[in-house]
C-alpha cells in the first residue's frame, strides 16, 4: 500500500505543501524538479559530456575558484569528507581539528578511523574557532619534525548554528608561516553563506547536494585546489579506489566519469547553478540568507529564548539552534510541529538532544515561508504550555523584514528589499 507523503496525528492528509525547515535536505524548486524529470541519457554521449562541462564550470563559480578542480561523486557530504581525507592525507599524518559540534567532532572521528594523528581542540558547543588560538598552535607546530599536514574546519556547524571565519583562519595560518593544507567542510554553507575558495586559499572544499544547492540528497562534492592536487601527487595519500582524484580528473577531461555518475542529479545541478549564479547572483543569494536569518533571530529574541550560538557575530545565516527552557524537551517541539502542522524542524543532536531544536533557513526560501515557519513554532510553543507571547516572534520577524524599529517607524535607509 502506498503511504501518503505527510499525515497528521489524526491520520488526515493535510492540504498544502509540508513545510520542511530542517537544516537540510532543503526544499527543491519546481524548476529543478522539472529539469531532473526526464529520461536518463547515455553518460558516454556528447550531450552528457556537455552537461559535465557545464556543471564543473558552474561549480567553480560557486566555490569561488578559477582553477580549482570540482569533483562530483554519487554520495553525500560524508562521502565527500572521506574523499577529501583519503586523497590529501596518509596514515600517520598529523592534523589539527577544532570540535564545537556534531560535524566538527565527526571530522576528528573520521580522521582517527583512517589512522591520522588527530590533535583535537575541544570548544564549547556554541563557540566558533578562535583565530588567535589557531595562530599560536601553528607557530608552536612549524618547528616540529612532523608538522600538521592539514587544518580541518567546519565552516558552518549545522548542529549549533555557528559559522567560523575562514578568512581569519587563513590569515592565522599565514601569520604562523605554516604550510598545512586548509580543508573546509561547507556542507551547510556553500551557496548560502559567502565563501571564497581562491581568496582564502582553501585547499579542499567539502559539500553535498541537499542544502544550499537545493537538490535532492545524492551528490558529494569537492573543490580541490591545484596546490592540494600537487601535494597529493607527491605525498600519496591513503589507500583508496572509488574516491581517487586522479582517474576522475583524467576522465572528466573528456566529460566522462570513472564510475556511473548520478545522471539526473547533474541536470538538476545545472539548473540550480543557473538559478543561483546566473539569475539571482551569489551576492544576492548570500544577502537573502542574511535577511532570513536576521528575522529568525529577531523572533527567537522576542520569545525570550537563547540561541546555542554564543556570540552574535558567529551566528549562522543558514541555521538557528534554539535552546528550550528547562522542563521542556526539544524533541516534543519537533514532534508536535511535525504531527500537527506538517512542519519539519531539526532536532537537537549530540549533546543538544532534548535541549535545543533547529530552524533551517537555507536554500530555496523567502520571507513568507520564514513567517509560516515561525508561526508554526509559536503555535507549538503555546500548545506545549510555554509562556511566550503569541505573535511576538512573528511581529519581530516582520519588523526585521520591513526595517521597522520597535515603535513601528520605518528606518528608510535600513529597509531591505524583499526577495521578489
Ligand atoms: N558536515 C556538515 C556540516 C553537515 O551538516 C552534514 C550533514 O548535515 C555533514 C557533514 C554530513 O553530510 P551528509 O549527511 O550529506 O553525509
Coordinates of C-alpha atoms and ligand atoms in Angstrom, one line a residue:
X1 CA 0.0 0.0 0.0
X2 CA 1.4 3.4 -0.8
X3 CA 1.8 5.7 2.1
X4 CA 0.7 9.3 1.9
X5 CA 3.6 11.8 1.9
X6 CA 2.6 13.6 5.1
X7 CA -0.1 12.7 7.5
X8 CA -1.1 14.5 10.7
X9 CA -1.6 12.7 14.1
X10 CA -5.3 12.5 13.2
X11 CA -4.3 10.5 10.2
X12 CA -5.7 13.1 7.8
X13 CA -3.6 14.1 4.8
X14 CA -3.1 17.9 5.2
X15 CA -3.7 20.1 2.3
X16 CA -0.9 22.4 1.1
X17 CA 2.7 21.5 1.0
X18 CA 4.5 20.2 4.0
X19 CA 6.9 22.7 5.5
X20 CA 10.4 21.3 5.5
X21 CA 12.5 23.7 7.6
X22 CA 15.2 21.3 8.7
X23 CA 18.8 22.2 8.2
X24 CA 18.7 20.1 5.0
X25 CA 17.6 18.4 2.9
X26 CA 16.0 21.7 1.8
X27 CA 13.0 22.4 -0.5
X28 CA 13.6 21.8 -4.1
X29 CA 12.3 24.4 -6.5
X30 CA 9.9 23.1 -9.2
X31 CA 12.2 24.2 -11.9
X32 CA 14.9 21.9 -10.6
X33 CA 12.4 19.0 -10.2
X34 CA 11.4 19.6 -13.8
X35 CA 15.0 19.7 -15.0
X36 CA 15.5 16.2 -13.5
X37 CA 12.2 14.8 -14.7
X38 CA 13.4 13.3 -18.0
X39 CA 14.7 10.1 -19.4
X40 CA 18.1 9.0 -18.4
X41 CA 20.7 9.8 -21.1
X42 CA 23.8 7.8 -22.0
X43 CA 26.6 9.0 -19.8
X44 CA 29.0 8.4 -22.6
X45 CA 27.2 10.7 -25.1
X46 CA 28.3 14.1 -26.3
X47 CA 25.2 15.6 -24.6
X48 CA 26.3 14.2 -21.3
X49 CA 29.9 15.5 -21.8
X50 CA 28.5 19.0 -22.3
X51 CA 26.5 18.6 -19.1
X52 CA 29.6 17.6 -17.2
X53 CA 31.5 20.6 -18.5
X54 CA 28.6 22.9 -17.6
X55 CA 28.3 21.7 -14.0
X56 CA 32.1 21.7 -13.5
X57 CA 32.4 25.3 -14.8
X58 CA 29.3 26.4 -12.7
X59 CA 30.7 24.7 -9.6
X60 CA 33.9 26.6 -9.9
X61 CA 31.9 29.8 -9.7
X62 CA 30.0 28.6 -6.7
X63 CA 33.2 27.6 -4.9
X64 CA 34.9 30.9 -5.9
X65 CA 37.8 29.4 -7.8
X66 CA 39.3 29.9 -11.2
X67 CA 41.4 26.8 -11.5
X68 CA 40.4 24.5 -8.6
X69 CA 39.1 21.1 -9.7
X70 CA 35.4 20.3 -8.9
X71 CA 34.9 16.6 -8.1
X72 CA 31.4 15.0 -8.2
X73 CA 30.6 11.7 -6.5
X74 CA 27.4 9.9 -6.2
X75 CA 27.3 10.1 -2.4
X76 CA 26.7 12.7 0.3
X77 CA 28.7 15.1 2.4
X78 CA 30.1 12.3 4.5
X79 CA 31.4 10.6 1.3
X80 CA 32.9 13.9 0.1
X81 CA 34.6 14.2 3.5
X82 CA 36.1 10.7 3.1
X83 CA 37.2 11.5 -0.4
X84 CA 39.0 14.7 0.8
X85 CA 40.8 12.9 3.6
X86 CA 41.9 9.7 1.8
X87 CA 43.4 11.7 -1.1
X88 CA 45.0 14.5 0.9
X89 CA 46.3 12.5 3.9
X90 CA 48.3 9.4 4.6
X91 CA 48.1 7.2 7.7
X92 CA 50.2 8.8 10.5
X93 CA 49.8 12.3 9.2
X94 CA 49.2 14.8 12.0
X95 CA 46.1 17.0 11.7
X96 CA 44.6 19.8 13.7
X97 CA 40.8 19.8 14.3
X98 CA 38.7 22.1 16.5
X99 CA 35.5 20.5 17.7
X100 CA 32.4 22.6 18.5
X101 CA 29.5 20.4 17.5
X102 CA 28.5 17.1 15.8
X103 CA 30.1 17.7 12.4
X104 CA 33.4 19.1 13.5
X105 CA 33.6 16.2 16.0
X106 CA 32.9 14.0 13.0
X107 CA 35.9 15.3 11.2
X108 CA 38.1 14.2 14.2
X109 CA 36.4 10.8 14.3
X110 CA 36.7 10.0 10.6
X111 CA 40.3 11.1 10.7
X112 CA 41.1 8.7 13.5
X113 CA 39.4 5.9 11.7
X114 CA 41.9 6.4 8.8
X115 CA 44.8 6.3 11.2
X116 CA 45.7 10.0 11.1
X117 CA 47.1 11.5 14.3
X118 CA 44.5 14.0 15.4
X119 CA 45.2 16.9 17.7
X120 CA 41.7 17.8 18.8
X121 CA 40.9 21.1 20.4
X122 CA 37.5 20.8 22.2
X123 CA 35.5 24.0 22.3
X124 CA 32.1 24.6 23.9
X125 CA 29.2 23.7 21.6
X126 CA 28.1 27.2 20.6
X127 CA 31.6 28.6 20.2
X128 CA 33.5 29.1 16.9
X129 CA 37.2 28.7 16.2
X130 CA 39.4 31.5 17.8
X131 CA 41.8 32.5 15.0
X132 CA 44.4 33.7 17.6
X133 CA 44.5 30.2 19.1
X134 CA 45.0 28.7 15.6
X135 CA 47.9 31.1 15.1
X136 CA 49.5 30.2 18.4
X137 CA 49.2 26.5 17.9
X138 CA 50.6 26.7 14.4
X139 CA 53.5 28.8 15.4
X140 CA 54.4 26.2 18.0
X141 CA 54.0 23.5 15.4
X142 CA 56.1 24.8 12.5
X143 CA 59.4 23.6 14.0
X144 CA 58.1 20.1 14.8
X145 CA 59.8 17.3 13.0
X146 CA 56.4 16.3 11.6
X147 CA 54.2 19.4 11.4
X148 CA 50.5 19.2 10.8
X149 CA 49.6 18.1 7.3
X150 CA 46.2 19.7 7.5
X151 CA 43.9 22.0 9.5
X152 CA 40.3 20.9 9.2
X153 CA 37.4 23.2 9.8
X154 CA 33.6 23.0 9.5
X155 CA 32.6 26.4 8.1
X156 CA 29.1 26.2 9.4
X157 CA 28.5 23.8 12.3
X158 CA 25.0 22.6 11.5
X159 CA 24.4 21.2 15.0
X160 CA 24.9 24.6 16.8
X161 CA 24.2 27.2 14.1
X162 CA 27.8 28.7 14.4
X163 CA 29.8 30.0 11.4
X164 CA 33.6 30.2 11.5
X165 CA 35.6 32.9 9.9
X166 CA 37.6 31.1 7.3
X167 CA 39.4 34.3 6.1
X168 CA 40.6 34.8 9.7
X169 CA 41.8 31.2 9.9
X170 CA 43.7 31.6 6.7
X171 CA 45.3 34.8 8.0
X172 CA 46.3 33.0 11.2
X173 CA 47.9 30.2 9.2
X174 CA 49.9 32.6 7.1
X175 CA 50.9 34.7 10.1
X176 CA 52.3 31.5 11.7
X177 CA 54.1 30.6 8.4
X178 CA 52.5 27.2 8.4
X179 CA 52.1 25.2 5.2
X180 CA 49.3 22.8 6.4
X181 CA 46.5 22.2 3.9
X182 CA 43.3 24.0 4.8
X183 CA 40.4 21.6 4.4
X184 CA 36.9 23.1 4.9
X185 CA 33.5 21.4 5.2
X186 CA 30.9 23.7 3.6
X187 CA 28.0 21.2 3.7
X188 CA 25.6 23.7 5.3
X189 CA 27.1 26.9 4.0
X190 CA 28.0 26.6 0.3
X191 CA 25.8 28.7 -2.0
X192 CA 24.2 30.3 1.1
X193 CA 27.0 32.0 3.1
X194 CA 29.8 33.9 1.4
X195 CA 32.6 31.5 0.5
X196 CA 35.8 32.3 -1.5
X197 CA 38.0 29.3 -2.2
X198 CA 40.8 31.1 -4.0
X199 CA 40.8 34.3 -2.0
X200 CA 41.0 32.4 1.3
X201 CA 43.3 29.8 -0.3
X202 CA 41.2 26.8 0.8
X203 CA 42.8 23.6 -0.4
X204 CA 39.9 21.3 -0.3
X205 CA 36.2 22.3 -0.1
X206 CA 33.7 19.6 1.0
X207 CA 30.0 19.8 0.2
X208 CA 26.8 17.8 -0.6
X209 CA 23.9 18.5 -2.9
X210 CA 21.0 18.7 -0.5
X211 CA 21.3 22.1 1.3
X212 CA 22.3 25.4 -0.3
X213 CA 22.3 23.8 -3.8
X214 CA 18.6 23.0 -3.5
X215 CA 18.9 19.4 -4.9
X216 CA 17.9 16.1 -3.5
X217 CA 20.5 14.2 -1.4
X218 CA 22.7 12.1 -3.6
X219 CA 25.9 14.0 -4.5
X220 CA 29.1 14.5 -2.7
X221 CA 31.1 17.5 -4.0
X222 CA 34.6 18.6 -3.6
X223 CA 36.6 21.7 -4.8
X224 CA 40.3 20.8 -4.9
X225 CA 43.0 23.4 -5.3
X226 CA 45.9 22.9 -7.7
X227 CA 48.1 23.1 -4.6
X228 CA 46.2 20.2 -3.0
X229 CA 46.5 18.1 -6.2
X230 CA 50.2 18.7 -6.2
X231 CA 50.6 17.8 -2.5
X232 CA 48.5 14.7 -3.1
X233 CA 50.7 13.6 -6.1
X234 CA 53.9 14.0 -4.1
X235 CA 52.6 12.6 -0.8
X236 CA 50.5 9.7 -2.0
X237 CA 47.5 9.8 0.4
X238 CA 45.7 6.7 1.8
X239 CA 44.6 3.5 0.2
X240 CA 41.5 4.4 -2.0
X241 CA 39.8 3.4 -5.2
X242 CA 36.3 5.0 -5.7
X243 CA 37.4 8.3 -4.2
X244 CA 40.7 8.6 -6.1
X245 CA 41.1 12.1 -7.6
X246 CA 43.4 11.0 -10.5
X247 CA 41.0 8.8 -12.5
X248 CA 38.3 11.4 -12.0
X249 CA 40.5 14.2 -13.3
X250 CA 41.5 12.1 -16.3
X251 CA 38.0 11.0 -17.3
X252 CA 36.5 14.5 -16.6
X253 CA 38.8 15.9 -19.3
X254 CA 36.6 14.2 -21.8
X255 CA 33.3 14.8 -19.9
X256 CA 33.3 11.3 -18.5
X257 CA 33.5 9.7 -15.1
X258 CA 35.3 6.6 -13.9
X259 CA 32.0 5.3 -12.4
X260 CA 28.4 5.7 -13.3
X261 CA 27.5 9.3 -12.5
X262 CA 24.2 10.4 -10.9
X263 CA 23.0 11.5 -14.3
X264 CA 19.7 13.1 -13.5
X265 CA 21.0 14.9 -10.4
X266 CA 23.5 16.6 -12.7
X267 CA 20.6 18.0 -14.8
X268 CA 19.3 19.4 -11.5
X269 CA 22.6 20.8 -10.5
X270 CA 22.9 22.6 -13.8
X271 CA 19.5 24.2 -13.3
X272 CA 20.4 25.1 -9.6
X273 CA 23.6 26.8 -10.8
X274 CA 21.6 28.8 -13.4
X275 CA 19.2 30.0 -10.7
X276 CA 21.9 30.8 -8.1
X277 CA 24.7 32.1 -10.1
X278 CA 23.4 33.4 -13.4
X279 CA 19.9 34.7 -12.3
X280 CA 19.8 35.6 -8.6
X281 CA 23.6 36.1 -8.3
X282 CA 25.6 34.7 -5.4
X283 CA 25.9 38.1 -3.7
X284 CA 22.1 38.4 -3.7
X285 CA 21.8 34.8 -2.5
X286 CA 24.1 35.5 0.5
X287 CA 22.1 38.7 1.2
X288 CA 18.8 36.8 1.1
X289 CA 20.1 34.2 3.6
X290 CA 21.3 37.0 5.9
X291 CA 17.9 38.6 5.7
X292 CA 16.0 35.4 6.6
X293 CA 18.5 34.6 9.4
X294 CA 18.1 38.0 11.0
X295 CA 14.4 37.7 11.1
X296 CA 14.6 34.3 12.7
X297 CA 17.0 35.6 15.3
X298 CA 14.7 38.5 16.0
X299 CA 11.9 36.1 16.6
X300 CA 14.0 34.0 19.0
X301 CA 14.9 37.1 20.9
X302 CA 11.3 38.2 21.1
X303 CA 10.3 34.8 22.5
X304 CA 12.9 35.4 25.3
X305 CA 14.8 32.3 24.2
X306 CA 18.6 31.8 23.7
X307 CA 20.4 30.6 20.6
X308 CA 23.0 27.9 21.1
X309 CA 25.5 30.2 19.2
X310 CA 27.1 32.2 22.0
X311 CA 28.3 35.4 20.1
X312 CA 26.0 37.3 17.7
X313 CA 29.0 37.7 15.2
X314 CA 29.3 33.9 14.9
X315 CA 25.5 33.4 14.2
X316 CA 24.9 31.3 11.1
X317 CA 22.8 32.6 8.3
X318 CA 21.5 29.1 7.4
X319 CA 20.6 27.5 10.7
X320 CA 19.4 28.8 14.1
X321 CA 19.7 26.3 17.0
X322 CA 17.3 27.5 19.8
X323 CA 17.6 26.3 23.4
X324 CA 14.3 25.4 25.0
X325 CA 13.7 26.3 28.7
X326 CA 14.4 23.8 31.5
X327 CA 11.5 21.3 31.8
X328 CA 10.7 21.3 28.1
X329 CA 12.1 18.5 25.9
X330 CA 13.0 19.9 22.5
X331 CA 12.0 16.6 20.9
X332 CA 8.4 17.4 22.0
X333 CA 8.6 20.6 20.0
X334 CA 9.8 19.0 16.8
X335 CA 7.3 16.1 17.2
X336 CA 4.3 18.3 17.9
X337 CA 5.1 20.7 15.0
X338 CA 5.5 17.8 12.6
X339 CA 2.4 15.9 13.7
X340 CA 0.1 18.8 13.9
X341 CA 1.3 21.3 11.3
X342 CA 3.3 19.2 8.9
X343 CA 6.3 21.4 9.9
X344 CA 9.6 19.6 10.0
X345 CA 12.2 21.3 12.2
X346 CA 15.7 19.9 13.0
X347 CA 16.0 18.2 16.4
X348 CA 18.8 18.9 18.8
X349 CA 21.6 16.5 18.0
X350 CA 24.6 15.1 20.0
X351 CA 24.8 16.8 23.4
X352 CA 22.0 19.1 22.4
X353 CA 19.4 16.3 22.1
X354 CA 16.4 17.3 24.1
X355 CA 17.8 20.7 24.8
X356 CA 17.6 22.6 21.5
X357 CA 15.8 22.4 18.2
X358 CA 17.0 23.9 14.9
X359 CA 15.3 26.1 12.3
X360 CA 16.8 25.6 8.9
X361 CA 16.6 28.8 6.8
X362 CA 18.6 27.9 3.8
X363 CA 18.1 27.0 0.2
X364 CA 15.0 28.0 -1.7
X365 CA 13.3 30.2 0.8
X366 CA 11.5 33.5 1.1
X367 CA 10.0 35.9 3.7
X368 CA 6.6 34.3 3.8
X369 CA 8.0 30.8 4.2
X370 CA 10.0 32.1 7.2
X371 CA 6.9 33.7 8.7
X372 CA 4.9 30.5 8.2
X373 CA 7.6 28.5 9.9
X374 CA 7.8 31.0 12.8
X375 CA 4.0 31.0 13.1
X376 CA 4.1 27.2 13.4
X377 CA 6.8 27.3 16.1
X378 CA 4.8 29.8 18.1
X379 CA 1.6 27.7 18.0
X380 CA 3.6 24.7 19.0
X381 CA 5.1 26.6 22.0
X382 CA 1.6 27.7 23.1
X383 CA 0.2 24.2 22.8
X384 CA 3.1 22.8 24.8
X385 CA 2.4 25.4 27.5
X386 CA 5.5 27.6 27.0
X387 CA 4.9 31.1 28.2
X388 CA 5.7 33.2 25.2
X389 CA 3.6 36.0 23.9
X390 CA 1.6 34.7 20.9
X391 CA 2.6 36.7 17.8
X392 CA 5.7 38.2 19.4
X393 CA 8.2 36.3 17.2
X394 CA 6.1 36.9 14.1
X395 CA 5.9 40.6 14.8
X396 CA 9.7 40.8 15.4
X397 CA 10.4 38.9 12.2
X398 CA 8.0 41.1 10.2
X399 CA 9.7 44.2 11.6
X400 CA 13.0 42.8 10.7
X401 CA 11.9 42.3 7.1
X402 CA 10.4 45.7 6.9
X403 CA 13.3 47.5 8.6
X404 CA 10.8 48.8 11.2
X405 CA 12.0 49.7 14.6
X406 CA 10.1 48.5 17.7
X407 CA 8.0 51.7 17.9
X408 CA 6.9 51.0 14.3
X409 CA 8.7 53.8 12.5
X410 CA 10.4 52.9 9.2
X411 CA 14.2 53.4 9.1
X412 CA 14.0 54.0 5.4
X413 CA 17.7 53.7 4.8
X414 CA 17.7 50.4 6.6
X415 CA 14.9 49.0 4.5
X416 CA 16.0 45.8 2.8
X417 CA 14.4 44.8 -0.5
X418 CA 12.1 41.8 -0.4
X419 CA 13.0 38.6 -2.0
X420 CA 10.8 39.0 -5.1
Ligands
LIG1 N1 29.0 18.2 7.6 C1 28.1 19.1 7.9 C2 28.4 20.5 8.3 C3 26.7 18.7 7.8 O1 25.7 19.5 8.1 C4 26.5 17.3 7.4 C5 25.1 16.9 7.3 O2 24.1 17.5 7.6 C6 27.5 16.5 7.1 C7 28.8 17.0 7.2 C8 27.3 15.1 6.6 O3 26.7 15.2 5.3 P1 25.8 14.1 4.7 O4 24.7 13.9 5.7 O5 25.3 14.6 3.4 O6 26.6 12.8 4.6

